[in-house]
Amino acid sequence: MKAVRIRVTGTVQGVGFRPWVYRLAEGAGLKGYVLNDLGGVTIHVEGVNIRIDDFLKKLMDSPPPASRITSIKTRDAEPEGYEDFTIEQSGKGQASQSLEVSPDMATCPDCRREILDPSDRRFGYPFTNCTDCGPRYTIISELPYDRPNTVMGEFDMCPRCLGEYDNPRDRRFHAQPNACAVCGPSVVLLNNRGRAVRCSDPLKEAAEYIRRGMIVAVKGLGGYHLMCDAMNVHAVIRLRRRKRRPHKALAIMCRDISKARELACVSELEAAALLSPAAPIILMPWQEEVYGEIRDVIAPLHPGTGIMLAYTPLHHLLFAAGVPGSLVATSANLGDEPIIASEEELLRKLGGVFDAILAHNRKIQNRIDDSVGWITPEKYQVDLSSTPDERKPQSNGGKNRPDWKKAIRLLRRARGFAPTPIETEVDFPPLLAVGAEMKGSFAVAEGRRMWLSPHIGELTSRETIRFFAETLETYLKWFRIKPEAVVCDLHPDYMSSRWAEEYSRQKGIKLIRVQHHHAHIAAVMVEHGLRGPVIGLSLDGTGYGPDGRIWGCELLKVTEGAGIERLGHLRGLPLVGGETAIRRPGLMARGVVAELFGLEGARELFGDEGRRVYDRLRSGIGVIRGVSSAGRLFDTVAGLLGLVEEITFEAQAPIALETLARSVDGAATGYRFDIGEDFILDPAPALSNIIDDLGEVVDKSVISYRFHLGLADAFSEWVYRASAKLGIKVVCCSGGVFANRLLAGLLAGNVRKRGLRILFPRLIPASDGGLASGQLLLAQTLMQFDPNNVQST
């Protein structure tokens, strides 16, 4: 007789892990127990050696689909003479900080089948779930994850639900949100003044509203969506007008994968991502058969569309009630504020946007938006080597499924991913990093784990800052982290920097400032387990440089000791009119032409307006000079082409340029950029060629494509020269510009051909939404190598 004590960490709570262990042990004839504690799961088994060995093998090879094992530690124990195998209550054993909280998971096939089966007792019930699916993060108030510590604590289970909950052979064993129509939450339909609509079936009535072209606010897992028929042009236009969102793309929710394939070109990896428990929004090209009018109202001047599949029982039942197979499903919020989760806030802020509310009485404890990403096309899937997280002994229960996570590039990390920790090869002290201002998020770390928060929003309003602080308080409490230092951006005027300054004073802890683009490259390094040296290519719109200027197209050398050397940058461009030029690409273009080609060039292209801009440039009044920003270069080209008059959302001009370029199907040569001996990248030759082509009435899509080709060629030559000079073969790329799939793909192919290793972030966003993770790595390195000088880098 042998006894073994087993410690399992990872996403192993709330995912059916204990009943699965119970069935595995019972089938092997082993005795003992399994329990949840603040460290994960503890298992004690007693039996003959061969059966215990077989049990351990299956423990690793085939856990529940939603689980994620990051470590299994075993040690011999004394047999205690257990007569059977049991599941014990939480709380036994030693607590640790290795606990993981499961993200919310999309409805599993078994639950979906039940809610659509008239013979099943959960037929039509919109809160059906089991240990393989349903709400987790959004309903938890305290840990450990037991029903009294969730919003479901106010709903007492009926005898039948309690029987499932107590039965270790049932897939609802200890499913904390378990409920049915007898004992659980219920839905209600409200009008846009918050009064109940009299109807026998709120779901069917809401479906009828949508069929008639109306807009319904639907309460989901992490907040409200504004929904309408995606194929009803007038309904979508009405939604855009009411929400004051004229151009930014709207997400589509499809009934199933077949419907998604009718609208978009869906690859095997994209389908795997859509059908996964995470169920993110995936950006994909339109099918040619989709009418241009539909494309224009859903995603004007975008190269494709963002699609997710129905991921809650309520969504599935809406489609079953007869709504069209594809719905616009955009977050209910004001501008870039956090998603709205309560009926009171919804009515107060957006009462004039929707016609009805499909609400329910299950509270959303923790708001969270939908995750967004894209899958790297196969021909551009370079260096898919495993990250530190993937090198751990783990399993997701899906060995035979396409591994879409190795090909995804997350643009927004939220539902389905947060709050899963990122496993690293770095030993962090307790740290907090607050990111930047756009695409707000924070990160906390201790030991070898890092928790990147879900997308918060733009940190420019009190409401968003409040949500930031609330979510941070939850993370610090759950993961039992007491930061020794707080890390922020160098920019002195970011609200996140000011918040960090105040937090540092209140808590009496160190404040560490790190440079924006340095942190972008560090985020790639921490995800891929690198310590340096690497060549960094950081491309975005705005980042504060140590010289006080706006950076944004940076060639960097990053070394292990948080060292950074600016090898090169884009030739400085002027912002005539200051930040107004960022909102008006035409003005941006006129200022750049006046700077690069003088009065004659400005007048030839823009007439009297060109002269006025030139005179203003010479006066220096209201002019910001020396802006080395890739985002502003894209704005300049878009302004020359006349694509966007006034910016209404971030990256609008670059997206329009990419859309044009992706419509070109044929060979072309890229425009030339000059690289000086000082590694300054000069766009003047390319811009001169663009102006010539405009004069020759060359199609704007060809011009945009040649611009992308030339820029990718220039960047690859830039990093190659740096590699030859320094002997560094690894290139890390990050920054918001890498949301441009065409540029990222062209660059990856070029760099790969030159024999260099090129890496992009995958599960950490390349935008400022992933910046906090890089800030953590730099802070840890500074505290390790230079603990007496950690006030700034």
mmCIF file of C-alpha atoms in Angstrom, residues 308-648:
data_model
loop_
_atom_site.group_PDB
_atom_site.id
_atom_site.type_symbol
_atom_site.label_atom_id
_atom_site.label_comp_id
_atom_site.label_asym_id
_atom_site.label_seq_id
_atom_site.Cartn_x
_atom_site.Cartn_y
_atom_site.Cartn_z
ATOM 1 C CA MET A 308 -17.992 36.237 -32.090
ATOM 2 C CA LEU A 309 -20.372 33.365 -31.573
ATOM 3 C CA ALA A 310 -23.260 33.284 -29.091
ATOM 4 C CA TYR A 311 -21.558 32.449 -25.801
ATOM 5 C CA THR A 312 -24.302 32.426 -23.141
ATOM 6 C CA PRO A 313 -27.555 30.458 -22.925
ATOM 7 C CA LEU A 314 -29.438 33.744 -23.164
ATOM 8 C CA HIS A 315 -27.756 34.463 -26.507
ATOM 9 C CA HIS A 316 -28.552 30.979 -27.825
ATOM 10 C CA LEU A 317 -32.183 31.326 -26.767
ATOM 11 C CA LEU A 318 -32.491 34.727 -28.437
ATOM 12 C CA PHE A 319 -31.437 33.144 -31.718
ATOM 13 C CA ALA A 320 -33.743 30.168 -31.080
ATOM 14 C CA ALA A 321 -36.609 32.632 -30.536
ATOM 15 C CA GLY A 322 -36.278 33.779 -34.104
ATOM 16 C CA VAL A 323 -33.851 36.707 -34.211
ATOM 17 C CA PRO A 324 -31.808 36.857 -37.412
ATOM 18 C CA GLY A 325 -28.669 34.708 -37.465
ATOM 19 C CA SER A 326 -26.320 37.671 -37.003
ATOM 20 C CA LEU A 327 -26.662 40.574 -34.590
ATOM 21 C CA VAL A 328 -24.655 43.709 -34.027
ATOM 22 C CA ALA A 329 -23.418 43.321 -30.449
ATOM 23 C CA THR A 330 -21.536 46.421 -29.357
ATOM 24 C CA SER A 331 -20.615 47.268 -25.782
ATOM 25 C CA ALA A 332 -23.075 49.518 -23.977
ATOM 26 C CA ASN A 333 -20.929 52.432 -22.855
ATOM 27 C CA LEU A 334 -20.315 56.104 -23.393
ATOM 28 C CA GLY A 335 -17.349 56.705 -25.677
ATOM 29 C CA ASP A 336 -14.339 54.904 -24.227
ATOM 30 C CA GLU A 337 -15.764 54.451 -20.720
ATOM 31 C CA PRO A 338 -16.102 50.960 -19.181
ATOM 32 C CA ILE A 339 -18.920 48.674 -20.239
ATOM 33 C CA ILE A 340 -22.157 49.305 -18.314
ATOM 34 C CA ALA A 341 -23.339 46.502 -16.030
ATOM 35 C CA SER A 342 -26.342 47.901 -14.125
ATOM 36 C CA GLU A 343 -29.807 48.900 -15.291
ATOM 37 C CA GLU A 344 -29.651 52.193 -13.383
ATOM 38 C CA GLU A 345 -26.459 53.329 -15.141
ATOM 39 C CA LEU A 346 -27.734 52.056 -18.475
ATOM 40 C CA LEU A 347 -30.912 54.126 -18.236
ATOM 41 C CA ARG A 348 -29.073 57.195 -16.973
ATOM 42 C CA LYS A 349 -26.384 57.220 -19.660
ATOM 43 C CA LEU A 350 -27.886 55.504 -22.694
ATOM 44 C CA GLY A 351 -31.649 55.748 -22.249
ATOM 45 C CA GLY A 352 -32.049 57.419 -25.629
ATOM 46 C CA VAL A 353 -30.022 54.803 -27.514
ATOM 47 C CA PHE A 354 -32.081 51.617 -27.103
ATOM 48 C CA ASP A 355 -35.757 50.757 -27.415
ATOM 49 C CA ALA A 356 -35.894 48.034 -24.742
ATOM 50 C CA ILE A 357 -33.771 46.238 -22.146
ATOM 51 C CA LEU A 358 -33.525 42.478 -21.767
ATOM 52 C CA ALA A 359 -32.424 42.420 -18.125
ATOM 53 C CA HIS A 360 -32.106 39.822 -15.374
ATOM 54 C CA ASN A 361 -31.583 39.688 -11.632
ATOM 55 C CA ARG A 362 -28.172 37.972 -11.528
ATOM 56 C CA LYS A 363 -25.822 40.762 -10.486
ATOM 57 C CA ILE A 364 -22.590 41.359 -12.394
ATOM 58 C CA GLN A 365 -19.985 41.574 -9.654
ATOM 59 C CA ASN A 366 -16.999 42.234 -11.929
ATOM 60 C CA ARG A 367 -17.508 43.984 -15.253
ATOM 61 C CA ILE A 368 -15.578 42.755 -18.269
ATOM 62 C CA ASP A 369 -15.715 43.443 -21.986
ATOM 63 C CA ASP A 370 -15.307 41.016 -24.904
ATOM 64 C CA SER A 371 -11.802 40.015 -25.947
ATOM 65 C CA VAL A 372 -10.683 40.878 -29.475
ATOM 66 C CA GLY A 373 -7.924 39.330 -31.567
ATOM 67 C CA TRP A 374 -6.858 38.063 -34.940
ATOM 68 C CA ILE A 375 -5.209 34.883 -36.126
ATOM 69 C CA THR A 376 -1.910 35.177 -37.946
ATOM 70 C CA PRO A 377 -2.273 33.893 -41.524
ATOM 71 C CA GLU A 378 -0.346 30.657 -41.965
ATOM 72 C CA LYS A 379 2.180 32.156 -44.385
ATOM 73 C CA TYR A 380 3.138 34.753 -41.751
ATOM 74 C CA GLN A 381 3.198 32.438 -38.718
ATOM 75 C CA VAL A 382 6.834 32.939 -37.844
ATOM 76 C CA ASP A 383 8.543 31.761 -34.695
ATOM 77 C CA LEU A 384 5.644 30.104 -32.928
ATOM 78 C CA SER A 385 8.056 28.771 -30.334
ATOM 79 C CA SER A 386 6.429 28.214 -26.989
ATOM 80 C CA THR A 387 6.253 31.011 -24.444
ATOM 81 C CA PRO A 388 7.236 30.289 -20.821
ATOM 82 C CA ASP A 389 3.559 29.701 -20.049
ATOM 83 C CA GLU A 390 3.360 26.990 -22.723
ATOM 84 C CA ARG A 391 6.568 25.312 -21.572
ATOM 85 C CA LYS A 392 5.006 24.532 -18.190
ATOM 86 C CA PRO A 393 3.587 21.036 -17.634
ATOM 87 C CA GLN A 394 0.009 21.914 -18.451
ATOM 88 C CA SER A 395 -2.976 20.739 -20.395
ATOM 89 C CA ASN A 396 -6.188 22.291 -21.602
ATOM 90 C CA GLY A 397 -7.944 19.036 -22.288
ATOM 91 C CA GLY A 398 -7.940 19.664 -26.025
ATOM 92 C CA LYS A 399 -4.860 17.884 -27.357
ATOM 93 C CA ASN A 400 -6.395 17.163 -30.740
ATOM 94 C CA ARG A 401 -7.762 20.644 -31.373
ATOM 95 C CA PRO A 402 -5.880 23.220 -33.469
ATOM 96 C CA ASP A 403 -3.731 25.271 -31.099
ATOM 97 C CA TRP A 404 -5.152 28.672 -31.991
ATOM 98 C CA LYS A 405 -3.519 30.311 -28.971
ATOM 99 C CA LYS A 406 -0.132 29.951 -30.653
ATOM 100 C CA ALA A 407 -1.324 31.964 -33.652
ATOM 101 C CA ILE A 408 -3.533 34.594 -32.010
ATOM 102 C CA ARG A 409 -2.620 38.237 -31.533
ATOM 103 C CA LEU A 410 -4.857 39.721 -28.877
ATOM 104 C CA LEU A 411 -5.858 43.328 -29.436
ATOM 105 C CA ARG A 412 -7.973 43.429 -26.270
ATOM 106 C CA ARG A 413 -7.489 40.993 -23.398
ATOM 107 C CA ALA A 414 -10.707 40.605 -21.430
ATOM 108 C CA ARG A 415 -13.493 37.980 -21.215
ATOM 109 C CA GLY A 416 -12.252 34.418 -21.588
ATOM 110 C CA PHE A 417 -8.626 35.373 -20.822
ATOM 111 C CA ALA A 418 -8.637 37.529 -17.693
ATOM 112 C CA PRO A 419 -7.880 36.888 -14.904
ATOM 113 C CA THR A 420 -5.776 33.882 -15.998
ATOM 114 C CA PRO A 421 -2.173 34.597 -14.937
ATOM 115 C CA ILE A 422 0.730 34.741 -17.356
ATOM 116 C CA GLU A 423 3.444 32.302 -16.358
ATOM 117 C CA THR A 424 6.911 33.848 -16.656
ATOM 118 C CA GLU A 425 10.537 32.924 -16.093
ATOM 119 C CA VAL A 426 11.032 35.977 -13.902
ATOM 120 C CA ASP A 427 10.969 35.957 -10.090
ATOM 121 C CA PHE A 428 8.987 39.104 -9.295
ATOM 122 C CA PRO A 429 8.783 40.873 -5.961
ATOM 123 C CA PRO A 430 5.237 42.069 -5.243
ATOM 124 C CA LEU A 431 4.696 44.775 -7.882
ATOM 125 C CA LEU A 432 1.963 46.877 -9.452
ATOM 126 C CA ALA A 433 2.188 48.557 -12.873
ATOM 127 C CA VAL A 434 -0.482 50.978 -14.075
ATOM 128 C CA GLY A 435 0.147 51.083 -17.843
ATOM 129 C CA ALA A 436 -0.383 54.259 -19.835
ATOM 130 C CA GLU A 437 -3.557 56.200 -20.626
ATOM 131 C CA MET A 438 -5.022 54.792 -23.830
ATOM 132 C CA LYS A 439 -6.260 51.184 -23.752
ATOM 133 C CA GLY A 440 -5.965 51.298 -19.979
ATOM 134 C CA SER A 441 -5.008 48.199 -18.002
ATOM 135 C CA PHE A 442 -2.837 47.379 -15.012
ATOM 136 C CA ALA A 443 -0.734 44.376 -14.050
ATOM 137 C CA VAL A 444 0.312 42.860 -10.735
ATOM 138 C CA ALA A 445 2.953 40.215 -10.138
ATOM 139 C CA GLU A 446 4.606 38.127 -7.479
ATOM 140 C CA GLY A 447 6.850 35.118 -7.842
ATOM 141 C CA ARG A 448 6.749 33.819 -11.399
ATOM 142 C CA ARG A 449 3.199 34.917 -12.100
ATOM 143 C CA MET A 450 1.800 38.052 -13.620
ATOM 144 C CA TRP A 451 -1.863 39.037 -13.728
ATOM 145 C CA LEU A 452 -2.733 41.473 -16.518
ATOM 146 C CA SER A 453 -6.078 43.107 -15.858
ATOM 147 C CA PRO A 454 -8.931 43.031 -18.334
ATOM 148 C CA HIS A 455 -9.341 46.011 -20.637
ATOM 149 C CA ILE A 456 -10.374 48.987 -18.487
ATOM 150 C CA GLY A 457 -10.904 51.769 -21.033
ATOM 151 C CA GLU A 458 -9.313 55.149 -21.697
ATOM 152 C CA LEU A 459 -7.986 56.519 -18.413
ATOM 153 C CA THR A 460 -9.219 60.023 -19.112
ATOM 154 C CA SER A 461 -12.402 60.192 -17.015
ATOM 155 C CA ARG A 462 -13.358 59.808 -13.364
ATOM 156 C CA GLU A 463 -15.633 56.886 -14.211
ATOM 157 C CA THR A 464 -12.811 54.932 -15.845
ATOM 158 C CA ILE A 465 -10.359 55.725 -13.056
ATOM 159 C CA ARG A 466 -12.969 54.529 -10.542
ATOM 160 C CA PHE A 467 -13.370 51.253 -12.444
ATOM 161 C CA PHE A 468 -9.571 50.948 -12.610
ATOM 162 C CA ALA A 469 -9.290 51.320 -8.822
ATOM 163 C CA GLU A 470 -12.163 48.911 -8.123
ATOM 164 C CA THR A 471 -10.712 46.200 -10.350
ATOM 165 C CA LEU A 472 -7.248 46.689 -8.880
ATOM 166 C CA GLU A 473 -8.607 46.315 -5.343
ATOM 167 C CA THR A 474 -10.207 43.016 -6.393
ATOM 168 C CA TYR A 475 -6.973 41.688 -7.911
ATOM 169 C CA LEU A 476 -4.830 42.642 -4.928
ATOM 170 C CA LYS A 477 -7.316 41.002 -2.558
ATOM 171 C CA TRP A 478 -7.814 37.817 -4.559
ATOM 172 C CA PHE A 479 -4.156 37.182 -5.308
ATOM 173 C CA ARG A 480 -2.962 38.447 -1.918
ATOM 174 C CA ILE A 481 -0.402 40.877 -3.294
ATOM 175 C CA LYS A 482 0.960 43.831 -1.326
ATOM 176 C CA PRO A 483 3.024 45.830 -3.822
ATOM 177 C CA GLU A 484 6.493 46.961 -2.793
ATOM 178 C CA ALA A 485 6.575 49.408 -5.690
ATOM 179 C CA VAL A 486 4.234 50.950 -8.251
ATOM 180 C CA VAL A 487 5.352 51.463 -11.851
ATOM 181 C CA CYS A 488 4.104 54.089 -14.292
ATOM 182 C CA ASP A 489 4.924 55.746 -17.606
ATOM 183 C CA LEU A 490 7.422 58.596 -17.912
ATOM 184 C CA HIS A 491 4.680 60.895 -19.210
ATOM 185 C CA PRO A 492 4.001 63.338 -16.351
ATOM 186 C CA ASP A 493 0.479 64.240 -17.491
ATOM 187 C CA TYR A 494 -1.041 60.779 -17.872
ATOM 188 C CA MET A 495 -3.817 60.283 -15.335
ATOM 189 C CA SER A 496 -2.332 56.852 -14.659
ATOM 190 C CA SER A 497 1.016 58.480 -13.745
ATOM 191 C CA ARG A 498 -0.666 60.924 -11.406
ATOM 192 C CA TRP A 499 -2.683 58.112 -9.853
ATOM 193 C CA ALA A 500 0.540 56.117 -9.313
ATOM 194 C CA GLU A 501 2.215 59.116 -7.673
ATOM 195 C CA GLU A 502 -0.643 59.453 -5.203
ATOM 196 C CA TYR A 503 -0.772 55.692 -4.580
ATOM 197 C CA SER A 504 2.970 55.673 -3.886
ATOM 198 C CA ARG A 505 2.571 58.465 -1.331
ATOM 199 C CA GLN A 506 -0.433 56.875 0.373
ATOM 200 C CA LYS A 507 1.154 53.415 0.653
ATOM 201 C CA GLY A 508 4.688 54.613 1.342
ATOM 202 C CA ILE A 509 6.145 52.493 -1.478
ATOM 203 C CA LYS A 510 8.599 53.167 -4.286
ATOM 204 C CA LEU A 511 7.514 54.850 -7.500
ATOM 205 C CA ILE A 512 9.302 53.654 -10.640
ATOM 206 C CA ARG A 513 8.904 55.421 -13.973
ATOM 207 C CA VAL A 514 9.784 53.625 -17.202
ATOM 208 C CA GLN A 515 9.899 54.843 -20.788
ATOM 209 C CA HIS A 516 6.899 53.973 -22.942
ATOM 210 C CA HIS A 517 8.580 52.205 -25.870
ATOM 211 C CA HIS A 518 11.062 50.441 -23.621
ATOM 212 C CA ALA A 519 8.062 48.923 -21.838
ATOM 213 C CA HIS A 520 6.474 47.891 -25.152
ATOM 214 C CA ILE A 521 9.539 45.815 -26.046
ATOM 215 C CA ALA A 522 9.826 44.450 -22.501
ATOM 216 C CA ALA A 523 6.235 43.157 -22.800
ATOM 217 C CA VAL A 524 7.299 40.972 -25.737
ATOM 218 C CA MET A 525 10.359 39.827 -23.812
ATOM 219 C CA VAL A 526 8.439 38.774 -20.721
ATOM 220 C CA GLU A 527 5.860 36.838 -22.756
ATOM 221 C CA HIS A 528 8.554 34.946 -24.679
ATOM 222 C CA GLY A 529 10.907 34.394 -21.736
ATOM 223 C CA LEU A 530 13.730 36.661 -22.963
ATOM 224 C CA ARG A 531 16.091 38.763 -20.851
ATOM 225 C CA GLY A 532 18.114 40.361 -23.659
ATOM 226 C CA PRO A 533 19.897 41.654 -25.508
ATOM 227 C CA VAL A 534 17.298 42.123 -28.247
ATOM 228 C CA ILE A 535 16.623 44.619 -31.004
ATOM 229 C CA GLY A 536 13.308 46.341 -30.388
ATOM 230 C CA LEU A 537 11.058 47.855 -33.041
ATOM 231 C CA SER A 538 8.390 49.886 -31.262
ATOM 232 C CA LEU A 539 5.761 51.553 -33.459
ATOM 233 C CA ASP A 540 2.798 53.538 -32.155
ATOM 234 C CA GLY A 541 1.180 56.950 -32.154
ATOM 235 C CA THR A 542 2.463 58.694 -29.049
ATOM 236 C CA GLY A 543 4.968 57.944 -26.319
ATOM 237 C CA TYR A 544 6.851 60.360 -24.073
ATOM 238 C CA GLY A 545 10.595 60.328 -24.726
ATOM 239 C CA PRO A 546 13.296 61.090 -22.144
ATOM 240 C CA ASP A 547 14.119 64.174 -24.242
ATOM 241 C CA GLY A 548 10.573 65.479 -23.722
ATOM 242 C CA ARG A 549 9.587 64.887 -27.352
ATOM 243 C CA ILE A 550 6.926 62.624 -28.815
ATOM 244 C CA TRP A 551 8.392 59.259 -29.785
ATOM 245 C CA GLY A 552 6.615 56.536 -31.735
ATOM 246 C CA CYS A 553 8.871 54.922 -34.368
ATOM 247 C CA GLU A 554 11.822 53.601 -32.415
ATOM 248 C CA LEU A 555 14.699 51.228 -33.116
ATOM 249 C CA LEU A 556 16.030 50.151 -29.726
ATOM 250 C CA LYS A 557 18.671 47.945 -28.174
ATOM 251 C CA VAL A 558 17.335 46.441 -24.950
ATOM 252 C CA THR A 559 19.707 44.614 -22.596
ATOM 253 C CA GLU A 560 19.200 42.423 -19.568
ATOM 254 C CA GLY A 561 19.811 45.027 -16.887
ATOM 255 C CA ALA A 562 16.902 47.200 -18.089
ATOM 256 C CA GLY A 563 19.390 48.943 -20.326
ATOM 257 C CA ILE A 564 18.084 50.788 -23.382
ATOM 258 C CA GLU A 565 19.851 52.457 -26.286
ATOM 259 C CA ARG A 566 17.964 54.407 -28.918
ATOM 260 C CA LEU A 567 19.630 53.168 -32.085
ATOM 261 C CA GLY A 568 17.461 55.124 -34.496
ATOM 262 C CA HIS A 569 14.089 56.722 -35.078
ATOM 263 C CA LEU A 570 11.851 58.209 -37.727
ATOM 264 C CA ARG A 571 12.847 61.645 -38.931
ATOM 265 C CA GLY A 572 10.956 64.155 -36.807
ATOM 266 C CA LEU A 573 7.671 65.409 -38.226
ATOM 267 C CA PRO A 574 5.836 68.601 -37.239
ATOM 268 C CA LEU A 575 2.354 68.861 -35.746
ATOM 269 C CA VAL A 576 1.087 72.174 -37.096
ATOM 270 C CA GLY A 577 -1.750 73.112 -34.794
ATOM 271 C CA GLY A 578 -0.528 70.769 -32.070
ATOM 272 C CA GLU A 579 -2.961 68.011 -31.189
ATOM 273 C CA THR A 580 -5.422 69.339 -33.766
ATOM 274 C CA ALA A 581 -3.156 67.816 -36.424
ATOM 275 C CA ILE A 582 -3.650 64.388 -34.807
ATOM 276 C CA ARG A 583 -7.405 64.711 -35.317
ATOM 277 C CA ARG A 584 -7.153 66.115 -38.869
ATOM 278 C CA PRO A 585 -4.959 64.026 -41.211
ATOM 279 C CA GLY A 586 -5.253 66.661 -43.944
ATOM 280 C CA LEU A 587 -3.660 69.260 -41.675
ATOM 281 C CA MET A 588 -1.014 66.735 -40.662
ATOM 282 C CA ALA A 589 -0.162 66.130 -44.330
ATOM 283 C CA ARG A 590 0.055 69.856 -45.138
ATOM 284 C CA GLY A 591 2.431 70.457 -42.244
ATOM 285 C CA VAL A 592 4.702 67.565 -43.192
ATOM 286 C CA VAL A 593 4.809 68.603 -46.865
ATOM 287 C CA ALA A 594 5.665 72.175 -45.849
ATOM 288 C CA GLU A 595 8.446 70.882 -43.585
ATOM 289 C CA LEU A 596 9.974 68.438 -46.064
ATOM 290 C CA PHE A 597 9.425 70.199 -49.393
ATOM 291 C CA GLY A 598 9.224 73.857 -48.436
ATOM 292 C CA LEU A 599 6.943 76.636 -49.584
ATOM 293 C CA GLU A 600 7.036 75.600 -53.226
ATOM 294 C CA GLY A 601 5.984 72.043 -52.483
ATOM 295 C CA ALA A 602 3.229 73.130 -50.107
ATOM 296 C CA ARG A 603 1.783 75.680 -52.532
ATOM 297 C CA GLU A 604 1.969 73.299 -55.493
ATOM 298 C CA LEU A 605 -0.011 70.644 -53.662
ATOM 299 C CA PHE A 606 -2.331 72.678 -51.432
ATOM 300 C CA GLY A 607 -2.477 76.186 -52.933
ATOM 301 C CA ASP A 608 -3.094 79.094 -50.562
ATOM 302 C CA GLU A 609 -3.764 76.732 -47.673
ATOM 303 C CA GLY A 610 -0.279 75.307 -48.218
ATOM 304 C CA ARG A 611 1.220 78.787 -47.916
ATOM 305 C CA ARG A 612 -0.720 79.494 -44.697
ATOM 306 C CA VAL A 613 0.513 76.247 -43.150
ATOM 307 C CA TYR A 614 4.067 77.018 -44.252
ATOM 308 C CA ASP A 615 3.918 80.479 -42.665
ATOM 309 C CA ARG A 616 2.552 78.993 -39.444
ATOM 310 C CA LEU A 617 5.302 76.384 -39.463
ATOM 311 C CA ARG A 618 7.963 79.090 -39.813
ATOM 312 C CA SER A 619 6.437 81.119 -36.991
ATOM 313 C CA GLY A 620 6.505 78.112 -34.676
ATOM 314 C CA ILE A 621 3.274 79.207 -33.002
ATOM 315 C CA GLY A 622 1.166 76.184 -32.066
ATOM 316 C CA VAL A 623 3.693 73.809 -33.669
ATOM 317 C CA ILE A 624 5.092 70.669 -32.043
ATOM 318 C CA ARG A 625 8.331 69.629 -33.759
ATOM 319 C CA GLY A 626 10.436 66.493 -33.857
ATOM 320 C CA VAL A 627 7.584 63.983 -33.621
ATOM 321 C CA SER A 628 9.072 60.574 -34.499
ATOM 322 C CA SER A 629 5.741 58.734 -34.631
ATOM 323 C CA ALA A 630 4.798 55.922 -36.983
ATOM 324 C CA GLY A 631 1.136 56.647 -36.292
ATOM 325 C CA ARG A 632 1.564 60.236 -37.487
ATOM 326 C CA LEU A 633 3.315 59.004 -40.639
ATOM 327 C CA PHE A 634 0.244 56.882 -41.434
ATOM 328 C CA ASP A 635 -1.946 59.927 -40.746
ATOM 329 C CA THR A 636 0.180 61.949 -43.167
ATOM 330 C CA VAL A 637 -0.271 59.453 -45.996
ATOM 331 C CA ALA A 638 -4.008 59.157 -45.285
ATOM 332 C CA GLY A 639 -4.212 62.939 -45.380
ATOM 333 C CA LEU A 640 -2.439 63.084 -48.738
ATOM 334 C CA LEU A 641 -4.902 60.526 -50.104
ATOM 335 C CA GLY A 642 -7.879 62.362 -48.613
ATOM 336 C CA LEU A 643 -9.202 59.262 -46.834
ATOM 337 C CA VAL A 644 -10.305 60.741 -43.510
ATOM 338 C CA GLU A 645 -11.263 64.355 -42.873
ATOM 339 C CA GLU A 646 -11.785 64.199 -39.095
ATOM 340 C CA ILE A 647 -10.663 61.386 -36.785
ATOM 341 C CA THR A 648 -13.535 59.950 -34.736
#
